[in-house]
Tab-separated table of C-alpha atoms in Angstrom:
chain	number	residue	atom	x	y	z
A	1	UNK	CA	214.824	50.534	15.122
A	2	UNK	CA	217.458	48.305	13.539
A	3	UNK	CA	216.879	44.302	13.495
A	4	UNK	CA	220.632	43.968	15.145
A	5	UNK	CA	219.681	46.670	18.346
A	6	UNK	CA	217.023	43.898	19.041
A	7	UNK	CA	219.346	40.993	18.262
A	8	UNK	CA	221.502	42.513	20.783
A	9	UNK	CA	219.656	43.084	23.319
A	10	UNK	CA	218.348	39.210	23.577
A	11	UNK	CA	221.883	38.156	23.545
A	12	UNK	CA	222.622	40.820	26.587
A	13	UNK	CA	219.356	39.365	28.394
A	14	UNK	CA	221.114	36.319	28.398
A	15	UNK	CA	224.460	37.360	29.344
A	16	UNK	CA	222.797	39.258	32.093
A	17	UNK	CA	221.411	35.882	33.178
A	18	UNK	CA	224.603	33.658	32.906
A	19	UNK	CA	226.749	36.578	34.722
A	20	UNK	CA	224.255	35.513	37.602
A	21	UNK	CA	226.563	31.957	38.093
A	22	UNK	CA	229.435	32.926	36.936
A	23	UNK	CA	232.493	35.288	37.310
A	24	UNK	CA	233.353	35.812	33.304
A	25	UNK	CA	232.395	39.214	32.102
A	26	UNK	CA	229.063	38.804	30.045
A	27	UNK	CA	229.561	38.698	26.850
A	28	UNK	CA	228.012	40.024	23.860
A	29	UNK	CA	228.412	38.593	20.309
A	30	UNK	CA	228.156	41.785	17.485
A	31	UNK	CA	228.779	40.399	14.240
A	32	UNK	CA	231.472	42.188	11.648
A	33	UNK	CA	229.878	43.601	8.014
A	34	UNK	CA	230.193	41.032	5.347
A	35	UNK	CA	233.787	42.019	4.685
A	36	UNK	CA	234.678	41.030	7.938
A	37	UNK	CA	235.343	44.622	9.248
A	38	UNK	CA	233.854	46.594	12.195
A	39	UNK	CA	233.201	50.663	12.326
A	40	UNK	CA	232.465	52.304	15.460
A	41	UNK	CA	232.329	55.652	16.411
A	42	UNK	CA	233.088	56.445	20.645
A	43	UNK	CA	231.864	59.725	22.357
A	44	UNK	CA	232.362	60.668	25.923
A	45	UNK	CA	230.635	63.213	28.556
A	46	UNK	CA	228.287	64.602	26.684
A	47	UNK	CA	224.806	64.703	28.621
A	48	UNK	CA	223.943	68.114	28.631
A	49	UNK	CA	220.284	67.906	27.186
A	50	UNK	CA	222.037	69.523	24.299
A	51	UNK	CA	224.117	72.151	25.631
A	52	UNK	CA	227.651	73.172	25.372
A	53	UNK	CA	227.384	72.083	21.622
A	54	UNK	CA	226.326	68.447	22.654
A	55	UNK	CA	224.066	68.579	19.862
A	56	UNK	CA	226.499	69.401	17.358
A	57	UNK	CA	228.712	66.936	18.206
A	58	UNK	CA	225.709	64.758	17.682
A	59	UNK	CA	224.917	65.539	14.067
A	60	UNK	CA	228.054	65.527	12.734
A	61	UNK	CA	227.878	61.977	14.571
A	62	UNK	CA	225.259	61.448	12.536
A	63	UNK	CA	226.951	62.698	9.099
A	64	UNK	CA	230.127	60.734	9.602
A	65	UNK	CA	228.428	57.371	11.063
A	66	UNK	CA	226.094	57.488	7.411
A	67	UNK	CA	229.377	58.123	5.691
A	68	UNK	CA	231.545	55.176	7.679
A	69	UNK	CA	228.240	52.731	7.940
A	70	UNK	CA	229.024	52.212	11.236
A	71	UNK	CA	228.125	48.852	13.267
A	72	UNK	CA	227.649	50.593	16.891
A	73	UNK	CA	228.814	53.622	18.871
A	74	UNK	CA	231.005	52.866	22.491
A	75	UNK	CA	229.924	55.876	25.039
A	76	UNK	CA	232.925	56.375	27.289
A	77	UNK	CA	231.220	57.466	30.333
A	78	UNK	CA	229.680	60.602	32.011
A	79	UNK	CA	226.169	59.666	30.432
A	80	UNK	CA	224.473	62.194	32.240
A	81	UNK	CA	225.160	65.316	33.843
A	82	UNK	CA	225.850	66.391	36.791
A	83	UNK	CA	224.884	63.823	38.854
A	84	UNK	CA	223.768	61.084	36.623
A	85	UNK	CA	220.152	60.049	36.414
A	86	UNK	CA	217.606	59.880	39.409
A	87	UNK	CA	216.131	56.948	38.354
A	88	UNK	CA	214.838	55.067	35.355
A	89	UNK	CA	211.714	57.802	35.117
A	90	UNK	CA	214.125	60.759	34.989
A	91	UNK	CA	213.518	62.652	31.787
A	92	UNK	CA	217.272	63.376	31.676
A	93	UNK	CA	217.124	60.053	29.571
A	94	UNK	CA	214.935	60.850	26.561
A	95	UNK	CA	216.207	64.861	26.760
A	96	UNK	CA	220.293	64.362	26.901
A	97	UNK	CA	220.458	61.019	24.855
A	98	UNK	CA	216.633	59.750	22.809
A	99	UNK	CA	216.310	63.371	21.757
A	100	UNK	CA	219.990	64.270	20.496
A	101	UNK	CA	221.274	61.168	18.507
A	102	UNK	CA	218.420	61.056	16.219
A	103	UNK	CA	220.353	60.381	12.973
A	104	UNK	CA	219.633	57.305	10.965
A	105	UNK	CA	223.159	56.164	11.493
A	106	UNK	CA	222.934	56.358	14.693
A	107	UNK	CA	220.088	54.102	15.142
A	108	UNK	CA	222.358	51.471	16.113
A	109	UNK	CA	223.316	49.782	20.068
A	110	UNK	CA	225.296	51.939	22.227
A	111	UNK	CA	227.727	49.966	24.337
A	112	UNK	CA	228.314	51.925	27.448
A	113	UNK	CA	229.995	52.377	30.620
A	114	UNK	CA	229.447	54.544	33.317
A	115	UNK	CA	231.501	57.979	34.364
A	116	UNK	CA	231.896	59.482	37.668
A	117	UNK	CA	229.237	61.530	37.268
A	118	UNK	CA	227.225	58.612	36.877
A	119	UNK	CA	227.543	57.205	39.837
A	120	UNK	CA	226.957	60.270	41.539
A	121	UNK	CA	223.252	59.745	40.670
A	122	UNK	CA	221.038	56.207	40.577
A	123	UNK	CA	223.821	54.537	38.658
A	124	UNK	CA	221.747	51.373	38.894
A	125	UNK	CA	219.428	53.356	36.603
A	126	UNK	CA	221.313	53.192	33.990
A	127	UNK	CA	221.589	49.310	33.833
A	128	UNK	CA	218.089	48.893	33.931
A	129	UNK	CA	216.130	47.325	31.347
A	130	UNK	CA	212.945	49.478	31.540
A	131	UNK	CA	215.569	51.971	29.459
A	132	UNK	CA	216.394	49.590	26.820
A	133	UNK	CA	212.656	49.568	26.838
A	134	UNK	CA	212.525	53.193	25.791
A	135	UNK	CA	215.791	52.870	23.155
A	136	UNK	CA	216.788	49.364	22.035
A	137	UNK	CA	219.820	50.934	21.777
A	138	UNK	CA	221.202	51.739	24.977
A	139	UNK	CA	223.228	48.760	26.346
A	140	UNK	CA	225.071	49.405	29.747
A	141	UNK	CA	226.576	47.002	32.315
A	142	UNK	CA	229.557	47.885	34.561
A	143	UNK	CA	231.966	45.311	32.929
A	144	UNK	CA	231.517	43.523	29.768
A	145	UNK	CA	233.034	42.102	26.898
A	146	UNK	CA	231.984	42.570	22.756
A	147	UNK	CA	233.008	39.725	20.672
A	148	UNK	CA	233.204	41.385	17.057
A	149	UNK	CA	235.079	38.244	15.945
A	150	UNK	CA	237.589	40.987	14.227
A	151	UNK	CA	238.345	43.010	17.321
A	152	UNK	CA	236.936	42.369	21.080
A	153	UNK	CA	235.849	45.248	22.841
A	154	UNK	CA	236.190	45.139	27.094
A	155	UNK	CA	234.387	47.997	28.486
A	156	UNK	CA	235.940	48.583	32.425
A	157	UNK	CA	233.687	49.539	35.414
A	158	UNK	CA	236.875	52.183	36.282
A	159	UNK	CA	235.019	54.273	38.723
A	160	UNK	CA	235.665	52.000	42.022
A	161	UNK	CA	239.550	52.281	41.020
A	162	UNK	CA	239.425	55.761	42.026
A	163	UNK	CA	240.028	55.691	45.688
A	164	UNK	CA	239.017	60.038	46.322
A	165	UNK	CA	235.307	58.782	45.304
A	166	UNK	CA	235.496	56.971	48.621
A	167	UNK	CA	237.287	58.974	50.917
A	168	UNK	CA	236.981	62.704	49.924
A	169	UNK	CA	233.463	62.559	48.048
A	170	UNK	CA	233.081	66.480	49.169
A	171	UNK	CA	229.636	67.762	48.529
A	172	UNK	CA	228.687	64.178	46.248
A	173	UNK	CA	227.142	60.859	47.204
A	174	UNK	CA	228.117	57.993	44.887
A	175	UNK	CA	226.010	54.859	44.997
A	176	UNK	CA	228.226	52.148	45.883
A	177	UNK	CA	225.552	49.316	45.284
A	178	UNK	CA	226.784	46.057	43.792
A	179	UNK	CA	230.561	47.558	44.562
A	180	UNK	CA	231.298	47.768	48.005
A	181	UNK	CA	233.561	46.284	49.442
A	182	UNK	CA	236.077	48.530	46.909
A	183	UNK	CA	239.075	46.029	47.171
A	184	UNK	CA	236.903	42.918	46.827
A	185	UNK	CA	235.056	44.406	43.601
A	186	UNK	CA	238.410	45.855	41.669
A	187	UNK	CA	240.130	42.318	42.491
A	188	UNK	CA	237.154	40.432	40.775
A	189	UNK	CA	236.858	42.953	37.754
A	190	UNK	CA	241.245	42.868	37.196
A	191	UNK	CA	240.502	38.954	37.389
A	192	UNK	CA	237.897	38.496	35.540
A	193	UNK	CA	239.006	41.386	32.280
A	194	UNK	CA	242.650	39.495	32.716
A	195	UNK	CA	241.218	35.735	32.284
A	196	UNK	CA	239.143	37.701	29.026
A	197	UNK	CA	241.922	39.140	27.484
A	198	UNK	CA	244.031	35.975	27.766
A	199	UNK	CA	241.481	34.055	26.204
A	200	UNK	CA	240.793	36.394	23.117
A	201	UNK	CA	241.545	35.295	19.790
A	202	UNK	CA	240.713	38.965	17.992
A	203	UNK	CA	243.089	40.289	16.036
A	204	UNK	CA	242.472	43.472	17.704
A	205	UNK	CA	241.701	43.617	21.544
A	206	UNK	CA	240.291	47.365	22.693
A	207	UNK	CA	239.626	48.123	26.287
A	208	UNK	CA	237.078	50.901	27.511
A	209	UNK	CA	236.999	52.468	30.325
A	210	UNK	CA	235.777	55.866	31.737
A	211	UNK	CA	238.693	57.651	33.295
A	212	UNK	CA	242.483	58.013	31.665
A	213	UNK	CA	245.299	55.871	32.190
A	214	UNK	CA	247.493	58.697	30.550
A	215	UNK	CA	245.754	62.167	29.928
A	216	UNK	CA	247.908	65.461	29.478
A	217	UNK	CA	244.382	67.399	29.788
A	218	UNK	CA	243.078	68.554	33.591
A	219	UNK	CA	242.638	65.220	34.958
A	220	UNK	CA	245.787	63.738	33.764
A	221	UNK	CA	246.796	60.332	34.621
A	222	UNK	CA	244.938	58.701	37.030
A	223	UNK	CA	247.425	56.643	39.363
A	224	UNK	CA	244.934	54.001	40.428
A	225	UNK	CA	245.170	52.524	36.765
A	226	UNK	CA	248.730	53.073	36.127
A	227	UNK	CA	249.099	50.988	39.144
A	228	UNK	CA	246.602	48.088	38.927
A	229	UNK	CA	245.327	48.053	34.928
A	230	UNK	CA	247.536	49.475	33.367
A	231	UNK	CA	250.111	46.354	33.660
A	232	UNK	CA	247.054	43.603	32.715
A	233	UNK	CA	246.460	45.588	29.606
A	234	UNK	CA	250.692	45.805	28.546
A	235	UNK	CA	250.910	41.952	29.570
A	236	UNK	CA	248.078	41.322	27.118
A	237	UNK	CA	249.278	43.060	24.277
A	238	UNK	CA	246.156	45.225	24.176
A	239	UNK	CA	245.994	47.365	21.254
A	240	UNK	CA	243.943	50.542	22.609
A	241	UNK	CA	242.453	52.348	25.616
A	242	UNK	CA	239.779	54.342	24.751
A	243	UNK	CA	238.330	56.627	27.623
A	244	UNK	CA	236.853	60.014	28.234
A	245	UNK	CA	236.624	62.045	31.870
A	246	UNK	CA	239.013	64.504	30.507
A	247	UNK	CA	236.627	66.811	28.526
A	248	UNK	CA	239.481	66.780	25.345
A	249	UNK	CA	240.556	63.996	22.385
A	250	UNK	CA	243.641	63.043	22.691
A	251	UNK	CA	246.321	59.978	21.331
A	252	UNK	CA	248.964	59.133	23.224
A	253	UNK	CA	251.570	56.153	22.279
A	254	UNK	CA	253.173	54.081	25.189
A	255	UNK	CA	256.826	54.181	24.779
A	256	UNK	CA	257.017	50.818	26.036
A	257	UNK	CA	254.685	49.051	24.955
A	258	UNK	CA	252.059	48.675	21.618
A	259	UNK	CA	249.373	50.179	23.276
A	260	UNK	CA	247.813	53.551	22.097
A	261	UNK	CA	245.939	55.798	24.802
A	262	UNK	CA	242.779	57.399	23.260
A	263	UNK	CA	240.535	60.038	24.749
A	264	UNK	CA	237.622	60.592	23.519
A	265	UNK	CA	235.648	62.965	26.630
A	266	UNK	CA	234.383	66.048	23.352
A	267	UNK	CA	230.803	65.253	23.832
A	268	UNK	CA	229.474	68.538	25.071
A	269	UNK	CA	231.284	70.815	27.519
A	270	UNK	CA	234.985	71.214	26.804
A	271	UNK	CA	237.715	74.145	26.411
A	272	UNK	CA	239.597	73.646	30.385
A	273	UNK	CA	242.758	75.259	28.945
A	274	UNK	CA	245.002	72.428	30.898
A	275	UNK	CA	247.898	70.653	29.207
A	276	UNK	CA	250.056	69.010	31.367
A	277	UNK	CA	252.936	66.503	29.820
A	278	UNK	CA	253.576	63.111	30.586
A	279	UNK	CA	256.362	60.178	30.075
A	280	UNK	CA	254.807	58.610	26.803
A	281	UNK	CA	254.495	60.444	23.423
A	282	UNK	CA	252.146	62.701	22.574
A	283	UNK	CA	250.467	62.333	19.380
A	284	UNK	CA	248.021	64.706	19.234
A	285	UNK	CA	246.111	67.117	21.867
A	286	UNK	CA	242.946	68.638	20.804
A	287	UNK	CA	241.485	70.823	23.548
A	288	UNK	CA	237.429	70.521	22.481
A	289	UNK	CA	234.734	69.101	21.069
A	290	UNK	CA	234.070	66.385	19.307
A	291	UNK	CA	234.616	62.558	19.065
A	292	UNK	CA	236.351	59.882	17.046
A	293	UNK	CA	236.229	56.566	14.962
A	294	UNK	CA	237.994	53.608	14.152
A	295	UNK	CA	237.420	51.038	11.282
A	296	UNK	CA	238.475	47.888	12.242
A	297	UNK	CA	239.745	44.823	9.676
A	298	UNK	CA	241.837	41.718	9.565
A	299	UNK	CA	245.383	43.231	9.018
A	300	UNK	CA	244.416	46.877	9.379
A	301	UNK	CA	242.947	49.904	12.416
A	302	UNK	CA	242.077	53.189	11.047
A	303	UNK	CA	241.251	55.564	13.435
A	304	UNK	CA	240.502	59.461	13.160
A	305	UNK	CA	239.589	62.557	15.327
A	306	UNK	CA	236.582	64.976	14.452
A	307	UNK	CA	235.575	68.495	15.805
A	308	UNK	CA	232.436	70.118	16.107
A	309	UNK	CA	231.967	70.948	12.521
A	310	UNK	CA	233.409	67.106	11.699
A	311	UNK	CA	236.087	68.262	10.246
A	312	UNK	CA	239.184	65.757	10.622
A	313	UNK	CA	241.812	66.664	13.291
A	314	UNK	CA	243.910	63.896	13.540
A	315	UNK	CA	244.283	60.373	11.760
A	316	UNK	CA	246.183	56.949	13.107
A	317	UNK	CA	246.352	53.433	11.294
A	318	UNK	CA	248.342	50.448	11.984
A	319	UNK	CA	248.994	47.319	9.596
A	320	UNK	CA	249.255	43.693	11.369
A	321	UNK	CA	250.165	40.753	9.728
A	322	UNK	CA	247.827	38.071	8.385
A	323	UNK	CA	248.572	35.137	9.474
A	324	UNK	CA	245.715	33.153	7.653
């Protein structure tokens, strides 16, 4: 395994720790290549053990991460289907994620959040440390912040927003552990990702979360975050949103504001057939598989969709100023 997945991993150990007496989001330091950039591929909703052309997706992961040298992938959410992971023994672990990301270039730490579908199992599961046990690379905590000097990355516990979770769960049982009370947790995480942002001094700030602020796919917007993020993120200046839950890739430009809304939910089962328009632009709408990646550097974001075979769908880039 990589020197940097277990570099990480003592650095989230002590994060984990601080977190403990304090209300910051932990923080995790990642440090750029030697030419000060960052590379990162994101992937959402893709464990299937496989299926529905998970793997795929996977090795052409693998193809473009050895082309890009990528520094980490961000999963968007919806780890593991359908209702998440029983607990840290279930094989759903090693079978939907150890056994399909093999590639070299993949060998690197996973930042991730959790879906929905997550929660719908032993969501604690998935923060534990006996998994990072069985792949150094798996780093999950409901909120948390990446300090890539170049660009911070500040991955969103969004699942609590969502108030039908609570009320209409239908046939599902979420595990509310460490959230409940709803309005207590969501005022803590807006707090604590707002006093973040504010105090970030990267070029580039990128916020993760699992569900959509703007989505023209079958979920479409969700109104929680439209309502309660979504005006944290334009007051910051933040850059991107990159999500899944909509099984889709998608770019979306605010017409308001500088922020770009990214979905990247390809990872396995897709094709819902659902397009449904919103207020801001539409950039591109790609209804299937696959994922995406952004270079990161001083002055400029290059960011580009993929397919199943990996070929390129769709490309963005944006020049900033250097002010040094």
């Amino acid at each position: 395994m990589a020197p940097m997945v277990a570099v990480v991993v003592v650095v989230l150990a002590a994060a984990v720790m601080a977190q403990r007496g304090s209300a910051e989001l932990p923080r995790l330091e990642h440090p750029p290549k030697a030419d000060g950039s960052i590379t990162m591929l994101a992937v959402g909703d893709w464990g299937r053990r496989g299926q529905f052309n998970q793997s795929l997706v996977a090795e052409q992961m693998g193809i473009i991460g050895e082309k890009m040298d990528i520094d980490f992938v961000v999963s968007v959410g919806d780890n593991f289907y359908s209702n998440g992971l029983t607990g840290i023994d279930d094989k759903a672990f090693e079978e939907s994620f150890v056994n399909i990301y093999t590639a070299k270039s993949l060998q690197k730490p996973w930042y991730t959040v959790l879906g929905n579908h997550d929660y719908r199992g032993d969501a604690l599961a998935q923060l534990s440390p006996v998994l990072r046990q069985l792949d150094s690379r798996w780093i999950c905590m409901k909120s948390f912040v990446v300090n890539a000097e170049v660009a911070e990355f500040f991955l969103v516990d969004t699942t609590p927003f969502v108030l039908k979770y609570w009320n209409e769960p239908k046939n599902s049982t979420y595990d509310w552990r460490g959230v409940a009370p709803r309005e207590t947790y969501i005022a803590n995480v807006l707090k604590d990702l707002d006093a973040a942002l504010k105090q970030s001094k990267a070029t580039w700030k990128i916020v993760v979360g699992h569900h959509a602020i703007r989505s023209v796919s079958e979920h479409g917007d969700t109104p929680e975050l439209v309502q309660q993020l979504l005006p944290i993120l334009k007051a910051n200046r933040v850059d991107l949103y990159v999500n899944g839950h909509d099984h889709c890739l998608e770019h979306i430009s605010s017409r308001d504001s500088p922020l770009q809304y990214v979905t990247s939910g390809g990872g396995s089962k897709a094709w819902r057939g659902i397009f449904t328009p919103n207020t801001d632009k539409l950039e591109f709408f790609y209804d299937g598989q696959g994922f995406m990646s952004l270079r990161l550097t001083k002055t400029e974001a290059h960011l580009a969709f993929y397919d199943v075979a990996g070929a390129v769908l769709h490309t963005w880039g944006l020049t900033k100023p250097s002010y040094y």
